[in-house]
Coordinates of C-alpha atoms (C1' of nucleotides) in Angstrom, one line a residue:
Chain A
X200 CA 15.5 140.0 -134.8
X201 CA 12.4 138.2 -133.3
X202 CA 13.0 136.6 -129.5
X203 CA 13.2 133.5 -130.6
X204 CA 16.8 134.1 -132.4
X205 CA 18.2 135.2 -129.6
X206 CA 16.7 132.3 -127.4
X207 CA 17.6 129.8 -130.0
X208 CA 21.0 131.6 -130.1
X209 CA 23.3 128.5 -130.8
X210 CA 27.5 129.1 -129.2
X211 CA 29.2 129.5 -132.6
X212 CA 26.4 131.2 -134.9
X213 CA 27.5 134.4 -137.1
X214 CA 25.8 136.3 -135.0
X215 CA 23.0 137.7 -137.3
X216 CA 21.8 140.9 -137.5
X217 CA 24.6 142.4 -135.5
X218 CA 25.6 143.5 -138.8
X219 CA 26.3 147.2 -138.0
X220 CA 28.5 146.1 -135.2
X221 CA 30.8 143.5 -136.8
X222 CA 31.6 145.9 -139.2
X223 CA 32.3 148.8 -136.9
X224 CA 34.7 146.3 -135.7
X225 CA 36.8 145.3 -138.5
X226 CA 36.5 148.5 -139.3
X227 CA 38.3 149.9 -136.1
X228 CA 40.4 147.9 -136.4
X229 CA 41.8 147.9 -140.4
X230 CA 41.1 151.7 -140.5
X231 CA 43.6 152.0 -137.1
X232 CA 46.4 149.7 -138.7
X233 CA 46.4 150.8 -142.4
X234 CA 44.7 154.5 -142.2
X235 CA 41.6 155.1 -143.8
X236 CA 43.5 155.2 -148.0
X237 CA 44.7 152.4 -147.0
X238 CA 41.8 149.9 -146.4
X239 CA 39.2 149.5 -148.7
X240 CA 35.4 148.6 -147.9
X241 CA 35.6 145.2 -150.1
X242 CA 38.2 144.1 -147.4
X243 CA 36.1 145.7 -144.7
X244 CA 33.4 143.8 -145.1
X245 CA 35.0 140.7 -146.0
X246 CA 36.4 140.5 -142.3
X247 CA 33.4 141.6 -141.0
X248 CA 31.7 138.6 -143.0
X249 CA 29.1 140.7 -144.7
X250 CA 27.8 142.0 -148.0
X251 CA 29.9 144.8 -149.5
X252 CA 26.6 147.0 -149.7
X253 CA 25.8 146.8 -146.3
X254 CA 28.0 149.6 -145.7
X255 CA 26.5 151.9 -147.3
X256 CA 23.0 150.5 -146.5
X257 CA 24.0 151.4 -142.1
X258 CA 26.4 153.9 -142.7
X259 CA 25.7 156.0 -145.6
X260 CA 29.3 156.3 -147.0
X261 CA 33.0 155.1 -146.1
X262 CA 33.0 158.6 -144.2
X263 CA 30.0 158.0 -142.6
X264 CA 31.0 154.7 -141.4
X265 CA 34.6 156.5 -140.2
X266 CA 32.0 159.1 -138.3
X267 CA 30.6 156.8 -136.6
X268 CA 33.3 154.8 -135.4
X269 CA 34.7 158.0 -134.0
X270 CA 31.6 159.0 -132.1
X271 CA 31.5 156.0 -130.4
X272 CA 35.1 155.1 -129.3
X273 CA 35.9 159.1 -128.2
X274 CA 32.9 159.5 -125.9
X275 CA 34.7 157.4 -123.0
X276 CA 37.3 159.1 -123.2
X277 CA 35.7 162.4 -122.7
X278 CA 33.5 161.4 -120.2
X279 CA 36.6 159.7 -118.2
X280 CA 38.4 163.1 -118.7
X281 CA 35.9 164.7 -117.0
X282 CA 35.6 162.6 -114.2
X283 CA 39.1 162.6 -113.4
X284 CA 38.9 166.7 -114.1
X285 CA 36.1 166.6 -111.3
X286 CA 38.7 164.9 -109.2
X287 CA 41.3 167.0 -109.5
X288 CA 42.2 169.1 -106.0
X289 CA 44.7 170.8 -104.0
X290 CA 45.4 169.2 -100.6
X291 CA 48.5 168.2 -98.7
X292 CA 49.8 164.5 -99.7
X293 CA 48.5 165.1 -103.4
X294 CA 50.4 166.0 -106.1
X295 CA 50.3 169.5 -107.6
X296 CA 47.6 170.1 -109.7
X297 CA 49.6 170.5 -112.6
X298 CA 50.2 167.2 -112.5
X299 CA 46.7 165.7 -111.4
X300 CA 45.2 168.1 -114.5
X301 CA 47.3 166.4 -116.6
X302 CA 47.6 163.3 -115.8
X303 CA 43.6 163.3 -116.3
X304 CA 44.0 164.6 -119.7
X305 CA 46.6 162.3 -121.2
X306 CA 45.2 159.1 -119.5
X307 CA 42.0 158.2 -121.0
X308 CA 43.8 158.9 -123.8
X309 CA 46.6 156.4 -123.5
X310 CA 44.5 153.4 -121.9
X311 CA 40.5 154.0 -122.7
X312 CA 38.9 153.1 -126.1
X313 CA 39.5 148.7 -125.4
X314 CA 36.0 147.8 -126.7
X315 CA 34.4 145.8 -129.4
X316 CA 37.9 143.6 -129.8
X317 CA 40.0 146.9 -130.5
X318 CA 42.6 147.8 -127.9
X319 CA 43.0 151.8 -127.1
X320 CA 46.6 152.1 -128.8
X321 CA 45.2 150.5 -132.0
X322 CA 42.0 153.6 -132.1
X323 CA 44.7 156.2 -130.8
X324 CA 47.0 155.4 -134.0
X325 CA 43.6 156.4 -135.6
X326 CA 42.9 159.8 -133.8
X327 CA 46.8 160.4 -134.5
X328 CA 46.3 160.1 -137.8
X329 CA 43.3 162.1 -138.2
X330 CA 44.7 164.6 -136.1
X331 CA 47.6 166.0 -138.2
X332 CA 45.3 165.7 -141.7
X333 CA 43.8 168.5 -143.3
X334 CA 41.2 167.0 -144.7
X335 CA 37.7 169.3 -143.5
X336 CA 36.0 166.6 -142.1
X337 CA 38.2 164.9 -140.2
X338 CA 39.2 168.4 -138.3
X339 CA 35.4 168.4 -138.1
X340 CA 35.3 165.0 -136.5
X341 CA 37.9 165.8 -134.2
X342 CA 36.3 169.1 -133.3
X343 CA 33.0 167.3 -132.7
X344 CA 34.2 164.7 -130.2
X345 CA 37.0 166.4 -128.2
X346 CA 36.8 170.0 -128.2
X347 CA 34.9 170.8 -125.7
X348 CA 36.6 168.9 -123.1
X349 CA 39.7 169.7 -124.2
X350 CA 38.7 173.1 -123.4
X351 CA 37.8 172.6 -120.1
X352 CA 41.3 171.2 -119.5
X353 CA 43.2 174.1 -120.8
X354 CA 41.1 176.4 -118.3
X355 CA 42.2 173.8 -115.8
X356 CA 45.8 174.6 -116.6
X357 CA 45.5 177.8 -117.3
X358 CA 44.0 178.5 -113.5
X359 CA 46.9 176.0 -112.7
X360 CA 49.7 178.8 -113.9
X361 CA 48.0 182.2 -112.8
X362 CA 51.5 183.6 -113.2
X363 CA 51.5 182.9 -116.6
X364 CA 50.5 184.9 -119.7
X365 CA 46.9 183.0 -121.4
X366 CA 48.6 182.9 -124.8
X367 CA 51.7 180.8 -123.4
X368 CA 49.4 178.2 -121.9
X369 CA 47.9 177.7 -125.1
X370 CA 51.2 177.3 -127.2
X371 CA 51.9 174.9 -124.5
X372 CA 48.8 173.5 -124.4
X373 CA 49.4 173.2 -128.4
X374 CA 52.8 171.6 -127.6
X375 CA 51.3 168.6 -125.3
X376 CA 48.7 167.9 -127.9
X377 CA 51.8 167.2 -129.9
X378 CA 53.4 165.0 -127.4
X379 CA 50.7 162.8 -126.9
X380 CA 49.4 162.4 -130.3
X381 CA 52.6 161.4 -131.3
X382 CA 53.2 159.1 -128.7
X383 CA 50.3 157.5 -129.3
X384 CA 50.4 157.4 -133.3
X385 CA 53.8 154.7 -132.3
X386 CA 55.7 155.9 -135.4
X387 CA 58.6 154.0 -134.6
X388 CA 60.9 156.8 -135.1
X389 CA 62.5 156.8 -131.7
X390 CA 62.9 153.0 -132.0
X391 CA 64.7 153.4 -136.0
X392 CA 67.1 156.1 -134.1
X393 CA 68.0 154.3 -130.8
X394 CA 67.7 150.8 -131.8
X395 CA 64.7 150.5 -129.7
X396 CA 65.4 151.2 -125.7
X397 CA 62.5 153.7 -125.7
X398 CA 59.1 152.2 -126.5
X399 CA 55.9 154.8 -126.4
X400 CA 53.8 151.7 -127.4
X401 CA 54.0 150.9 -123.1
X402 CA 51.3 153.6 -122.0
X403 CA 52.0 153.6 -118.1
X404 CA 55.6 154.5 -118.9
X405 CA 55.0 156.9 -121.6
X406 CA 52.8 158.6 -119.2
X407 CA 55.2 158.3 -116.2
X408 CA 57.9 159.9 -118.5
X409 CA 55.6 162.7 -119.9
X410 CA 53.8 164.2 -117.3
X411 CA 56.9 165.1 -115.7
X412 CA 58.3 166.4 -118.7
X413 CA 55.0 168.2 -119.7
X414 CA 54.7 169.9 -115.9
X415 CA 58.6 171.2 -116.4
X416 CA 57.6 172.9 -119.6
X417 CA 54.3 174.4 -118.8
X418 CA 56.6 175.8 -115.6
X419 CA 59.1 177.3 -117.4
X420 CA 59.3 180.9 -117.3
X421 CA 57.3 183.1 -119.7
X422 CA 58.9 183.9 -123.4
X423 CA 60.0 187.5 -123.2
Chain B
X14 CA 68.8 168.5 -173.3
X15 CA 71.1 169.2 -175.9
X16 CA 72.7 172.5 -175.6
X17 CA 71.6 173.9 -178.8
X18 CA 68.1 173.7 -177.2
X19 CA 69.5 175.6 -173.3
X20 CA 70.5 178.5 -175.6
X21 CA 67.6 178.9 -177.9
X22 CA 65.3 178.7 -175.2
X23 CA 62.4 181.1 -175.3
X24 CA 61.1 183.0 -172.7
X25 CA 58.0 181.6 -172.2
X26 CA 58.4 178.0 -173.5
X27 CA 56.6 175.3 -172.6
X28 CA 60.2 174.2 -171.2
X29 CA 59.7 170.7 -173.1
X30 CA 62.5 168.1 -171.6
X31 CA 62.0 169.8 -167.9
X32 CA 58.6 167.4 -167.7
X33 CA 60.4 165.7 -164.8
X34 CA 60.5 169.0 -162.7
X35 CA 57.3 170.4 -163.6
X36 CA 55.9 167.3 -162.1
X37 CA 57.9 167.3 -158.8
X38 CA 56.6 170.5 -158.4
X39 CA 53.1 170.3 -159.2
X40 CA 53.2 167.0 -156.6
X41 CA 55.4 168.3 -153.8
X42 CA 52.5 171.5 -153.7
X43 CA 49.0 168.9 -153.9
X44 CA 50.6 166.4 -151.8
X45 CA 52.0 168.7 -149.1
X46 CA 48.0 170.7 -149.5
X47 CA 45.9 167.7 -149.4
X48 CA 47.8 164.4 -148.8
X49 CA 49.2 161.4 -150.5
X50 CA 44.9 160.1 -150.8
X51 CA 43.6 163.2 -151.9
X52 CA 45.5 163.8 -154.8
X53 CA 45.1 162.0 -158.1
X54 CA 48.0 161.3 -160.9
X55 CA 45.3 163.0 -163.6
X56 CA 45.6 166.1 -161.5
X57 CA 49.1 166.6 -160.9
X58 CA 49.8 165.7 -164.9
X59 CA 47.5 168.2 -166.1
X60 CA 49.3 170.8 -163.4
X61 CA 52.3 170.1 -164.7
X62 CA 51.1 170.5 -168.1
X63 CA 52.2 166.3 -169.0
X64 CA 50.7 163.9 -169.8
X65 CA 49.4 161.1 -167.4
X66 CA 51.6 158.5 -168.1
X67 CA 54.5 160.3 -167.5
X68 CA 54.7 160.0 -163.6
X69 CA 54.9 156.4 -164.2
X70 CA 57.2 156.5 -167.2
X71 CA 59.8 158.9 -165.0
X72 CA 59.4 157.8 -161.6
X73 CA 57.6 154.0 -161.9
X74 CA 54.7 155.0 -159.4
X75 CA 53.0 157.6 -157.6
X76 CA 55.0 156.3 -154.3
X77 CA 58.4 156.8 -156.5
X78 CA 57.2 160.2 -157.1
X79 CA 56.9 160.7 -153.5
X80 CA 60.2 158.9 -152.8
X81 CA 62.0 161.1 -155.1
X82 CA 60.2 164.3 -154.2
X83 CA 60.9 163.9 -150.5
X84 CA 64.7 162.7 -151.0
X85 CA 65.3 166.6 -152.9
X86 CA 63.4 168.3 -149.9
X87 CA 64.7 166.7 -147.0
X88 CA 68.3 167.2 -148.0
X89 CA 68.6 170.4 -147.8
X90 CA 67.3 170.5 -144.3
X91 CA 69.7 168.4 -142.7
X92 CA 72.6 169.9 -144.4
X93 CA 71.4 173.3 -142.7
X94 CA 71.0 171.5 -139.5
X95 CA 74.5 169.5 -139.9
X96 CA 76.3 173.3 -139.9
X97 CA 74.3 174.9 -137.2
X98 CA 75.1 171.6 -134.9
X99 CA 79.3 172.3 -136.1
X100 CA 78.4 176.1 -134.9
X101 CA 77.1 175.1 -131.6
X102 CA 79.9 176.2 -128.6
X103 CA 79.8 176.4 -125.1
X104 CA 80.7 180.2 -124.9
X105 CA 80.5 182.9 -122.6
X106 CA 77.7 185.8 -124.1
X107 CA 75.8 183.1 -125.7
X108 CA 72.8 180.8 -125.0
X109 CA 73.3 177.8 -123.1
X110 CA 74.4 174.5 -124.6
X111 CA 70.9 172.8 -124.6
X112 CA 69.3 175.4 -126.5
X113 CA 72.0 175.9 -129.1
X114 CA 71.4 172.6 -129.9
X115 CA 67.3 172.4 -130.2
X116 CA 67.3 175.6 -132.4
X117 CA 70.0 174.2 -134.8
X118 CA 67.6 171.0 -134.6
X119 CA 64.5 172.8 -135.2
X120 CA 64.8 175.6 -137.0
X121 CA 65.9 174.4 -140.6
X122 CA 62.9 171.8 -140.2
X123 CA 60.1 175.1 -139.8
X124 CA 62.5 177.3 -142.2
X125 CA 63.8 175.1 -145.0
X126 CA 62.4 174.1 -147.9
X127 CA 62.1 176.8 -150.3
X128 CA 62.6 175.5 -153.9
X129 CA 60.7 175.5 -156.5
X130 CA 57.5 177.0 -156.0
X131 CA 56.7 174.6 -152.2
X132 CA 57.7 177.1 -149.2
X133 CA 58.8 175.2 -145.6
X134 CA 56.0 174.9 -144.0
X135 CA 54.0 173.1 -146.8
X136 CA 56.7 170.5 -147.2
X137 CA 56.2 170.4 -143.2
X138 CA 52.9 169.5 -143.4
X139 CA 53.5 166.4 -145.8
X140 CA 56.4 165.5 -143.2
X141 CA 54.1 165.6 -140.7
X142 CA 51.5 163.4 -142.3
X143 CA 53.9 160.4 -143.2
X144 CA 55.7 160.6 -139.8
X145 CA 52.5 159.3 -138.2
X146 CA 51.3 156.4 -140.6
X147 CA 52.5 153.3 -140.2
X148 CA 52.8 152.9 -143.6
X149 CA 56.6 150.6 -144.2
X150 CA 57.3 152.8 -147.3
X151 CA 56.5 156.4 -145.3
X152 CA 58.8 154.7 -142.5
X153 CA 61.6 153.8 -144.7
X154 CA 61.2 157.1 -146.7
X155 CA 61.5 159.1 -143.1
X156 CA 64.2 157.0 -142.2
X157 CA 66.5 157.6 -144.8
X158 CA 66.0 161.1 -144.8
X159 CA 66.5 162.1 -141.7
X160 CA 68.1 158.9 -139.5
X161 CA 71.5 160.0 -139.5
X162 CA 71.7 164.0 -139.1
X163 CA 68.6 163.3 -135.8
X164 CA 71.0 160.4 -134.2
X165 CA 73.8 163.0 -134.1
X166 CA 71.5 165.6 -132.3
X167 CA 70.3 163.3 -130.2
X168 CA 73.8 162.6 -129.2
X169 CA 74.3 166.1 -129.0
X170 CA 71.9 166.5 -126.1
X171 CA 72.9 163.4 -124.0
X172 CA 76.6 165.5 -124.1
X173 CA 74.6 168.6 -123.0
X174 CA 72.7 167.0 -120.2
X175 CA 75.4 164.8 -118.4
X176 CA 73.4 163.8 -115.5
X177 CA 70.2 162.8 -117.0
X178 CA 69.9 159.0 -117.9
X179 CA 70.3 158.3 -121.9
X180 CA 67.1 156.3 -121.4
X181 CA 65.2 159.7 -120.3
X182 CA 67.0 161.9 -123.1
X183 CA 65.6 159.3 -125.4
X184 CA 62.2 159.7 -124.2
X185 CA 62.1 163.4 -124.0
X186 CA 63.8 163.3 -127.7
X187 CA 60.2 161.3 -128.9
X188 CA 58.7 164.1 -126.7
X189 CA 60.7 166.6 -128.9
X190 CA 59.7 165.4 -132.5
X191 CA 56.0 165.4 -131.4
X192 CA 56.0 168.9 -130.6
X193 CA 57.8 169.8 -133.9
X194 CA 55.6 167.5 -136.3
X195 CA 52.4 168.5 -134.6
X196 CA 53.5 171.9 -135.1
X197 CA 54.3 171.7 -138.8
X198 CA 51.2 169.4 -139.2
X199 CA 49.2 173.2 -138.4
X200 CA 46.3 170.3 -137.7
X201 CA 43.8 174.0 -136.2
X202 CA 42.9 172.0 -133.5
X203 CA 44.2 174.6 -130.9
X204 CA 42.5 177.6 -132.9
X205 CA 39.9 175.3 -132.8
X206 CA 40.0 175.2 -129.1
X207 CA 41.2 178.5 -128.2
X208 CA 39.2 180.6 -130.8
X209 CA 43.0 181.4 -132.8
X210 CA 45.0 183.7 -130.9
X211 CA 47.5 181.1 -131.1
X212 CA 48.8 180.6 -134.5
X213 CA 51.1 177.2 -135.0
X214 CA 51.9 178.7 -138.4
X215 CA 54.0 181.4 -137.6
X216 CA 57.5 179.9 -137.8
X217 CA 59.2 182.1 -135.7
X218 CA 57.0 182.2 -133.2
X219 CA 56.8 178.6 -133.0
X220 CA 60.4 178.5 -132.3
X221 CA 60.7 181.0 -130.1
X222 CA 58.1 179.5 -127.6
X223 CA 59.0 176.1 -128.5
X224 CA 62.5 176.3 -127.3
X225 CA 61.9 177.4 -123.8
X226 CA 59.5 174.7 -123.1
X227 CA 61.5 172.1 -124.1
X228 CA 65.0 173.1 -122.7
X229 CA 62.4 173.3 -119.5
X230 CA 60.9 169.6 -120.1
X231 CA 64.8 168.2 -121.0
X232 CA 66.3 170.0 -117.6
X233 CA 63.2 168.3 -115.3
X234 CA 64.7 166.0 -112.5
X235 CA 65.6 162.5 -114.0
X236 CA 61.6 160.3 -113.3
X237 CA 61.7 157.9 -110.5
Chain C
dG133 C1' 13.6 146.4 -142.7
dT134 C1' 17.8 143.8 -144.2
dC135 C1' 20.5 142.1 -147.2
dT136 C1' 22.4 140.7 -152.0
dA137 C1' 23.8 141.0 -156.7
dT138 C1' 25.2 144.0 -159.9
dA139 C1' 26.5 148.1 -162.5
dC140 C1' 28.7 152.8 -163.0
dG141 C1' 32.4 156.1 -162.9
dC142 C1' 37.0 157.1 -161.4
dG143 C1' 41.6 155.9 -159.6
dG144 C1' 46.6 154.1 -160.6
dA145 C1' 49.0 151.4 -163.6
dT146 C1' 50.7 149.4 -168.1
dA147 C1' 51.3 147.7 -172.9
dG148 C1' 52.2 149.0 -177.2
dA149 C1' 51.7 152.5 -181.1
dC150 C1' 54.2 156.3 -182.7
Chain D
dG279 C1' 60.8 159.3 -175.2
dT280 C1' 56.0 160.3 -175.4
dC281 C1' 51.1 159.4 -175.7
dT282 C1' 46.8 156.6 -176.3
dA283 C1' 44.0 152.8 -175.1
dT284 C1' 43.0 149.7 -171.8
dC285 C1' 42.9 147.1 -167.4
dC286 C1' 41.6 146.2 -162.8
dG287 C1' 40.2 147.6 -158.2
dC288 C1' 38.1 151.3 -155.7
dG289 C1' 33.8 153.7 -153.5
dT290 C1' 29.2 154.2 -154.5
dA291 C1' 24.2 153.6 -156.0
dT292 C1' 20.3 150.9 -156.9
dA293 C1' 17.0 147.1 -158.0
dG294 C1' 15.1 143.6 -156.1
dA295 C1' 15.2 139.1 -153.1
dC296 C1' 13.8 137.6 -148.5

DNA sequence: GTCTATACGCGGATAGAC
DNA sequence: GTCTATCCGCGTATAGAC
């Protein structure tokens, strides 16, 4: 707390008082690998090294705590998103812009989110997870973090595709949200049925293998 | 159980000796609503109108339950999707091989399901959440179910699309069962985004722009 | 302000009475 | 076969140490 502590800061210490974000970090990282039933806070803060009340003294509630972990890891996502959204133009020697939208949607996804000792694929088994739940506040959550992004992309795409009807972007649009989440959530499905030649746990060839795919379907001609 | 008592049975009877359906019913219905987590044993019992220690007593867990419950469910749907792959012909006045083959894939998955008292699409859901988890039991559960009947569509596809690398078909296959789970999952995230006009819910709608878009995404040019 | 020890109520599971 | 009583671990709340 005081300057001295951190001038008398010795190599190994338990790093004191950064409480709050040792357990974010076990958290991230147990609530990723074993979903949010299947961890409890007594093995949360037994990683983290800390008291099992502290939880609830920082956070408020196992919720709370999962609410805050979210904020945090989705907001450089979004922010990348948008960037690469800004980015995004029509010019000779560039790809479509199809494909430059969204390839800046699906990317931050696939490779942001590598902070405080938890990779991105480990917090986008998380959001996966999340993401196909019913549970009020984890649509909430999701809602809170992404939406308005995401919205900006599907105008992207929708401008992309004048020739197409709005409401057939958006099932498509629906469709890719599928794709991705699903690629990221590494079920092992794929793997249990081929034996393992395809492996959506590599991000830079999921994404090589989807955009393509992705572009083909949002081009295909509208449903009668 | 005996017969005297299937003859004598009154109309409205507590239907004593059924206590093993009355629970896969009242589970399949709060599972498939609010997930494996947010359902308790105490609930489902007094649903089914047992008593609590019968879940553990018929099935040995709650997971058994879910084992049990899912093995019933899932048959039916790969049965259905079984004949419709036996029906599919390369014929002139019908649809194209490719998309013979999706619908028979997809269709029983969105349609099936209707036994007692759980419709289709909220055995979907359920599907949906254990596809993503990494939880060995869901995977093993999800396996067994469904393993043998997708390997033999996924073979069907490689046959339908000569020229495209197995490699890619696999891929686009993962593409394929994101789109359907995320679908089924009805996760609101694109009402959420889009204000509702598109509605994931709606079966045959679903199907009808799902089709397109992936025959589209299957037929792209083989990636580099 | 931070952190700890401890207690409460509820969950799934189980042994044993009937 | 069925039910009651009980166990242990969970998330949570709080009183008080530092």
């Amino acid at each position: 707390m005081t300057e001295s502590q951190a001038k008398l800061a010795p190599t190994l210490a338990e790093s004191p008082a950064r409480t709050v974000e040792r357990i974010l970090s076990a958290a991230a990282r147990l609530f990723a690998e074993r979903g949010m039933a299947g961890v409890g806070l007594r093995e949360i803060t037994a990683e983290a090294g800390v008291n099992l009340a502290a939880v609830n003294y920082h956070f408020g509630s196992k919720e709370k705590l999962l609410e805050a972990l979210f904020a945090r890891r989705a907001l450089p996502i979004t922010q990348e998103r948008m960037r690469l959204l800004g980015r995004c133009a029509e010019a000779p020697g560039r790809q479509p812009m199809l494909e430059q939208v969204l390839e800046g949607f699906l990317r931050p996804a696939f490779s942001l989110g590598r902070e405080a000792g938890v990779d991105g694929a480990t917090f986008g088994k998380l959001r996966a997870r999340l993401s196909v739940e019913s549970v009020e506040l984890y649509r909430r959550i999701l809602s809170q973090a992404f939406d308005a992004s995401t919205a900006a992309f599907l105008e992207a795409v929708v401008a992309a595709l004048p020739d197409l009807p709005r409401a057939e972007v958006e099932w498509r649009f629906h469709f890719m949200l599928g794709t991705m989440l699903y690629t990221m959530a590494d079920s092992g499905r794929i793997q249990s049925i081929t034996g393992g030649t395809c492996q959506p746990s590599d991000a830079e060839m999921a994404l090589a293998k989807l955009v393509p795919f992705l572009c083909a379907g949002f081009r295909a001609p509208p449903t009668a």
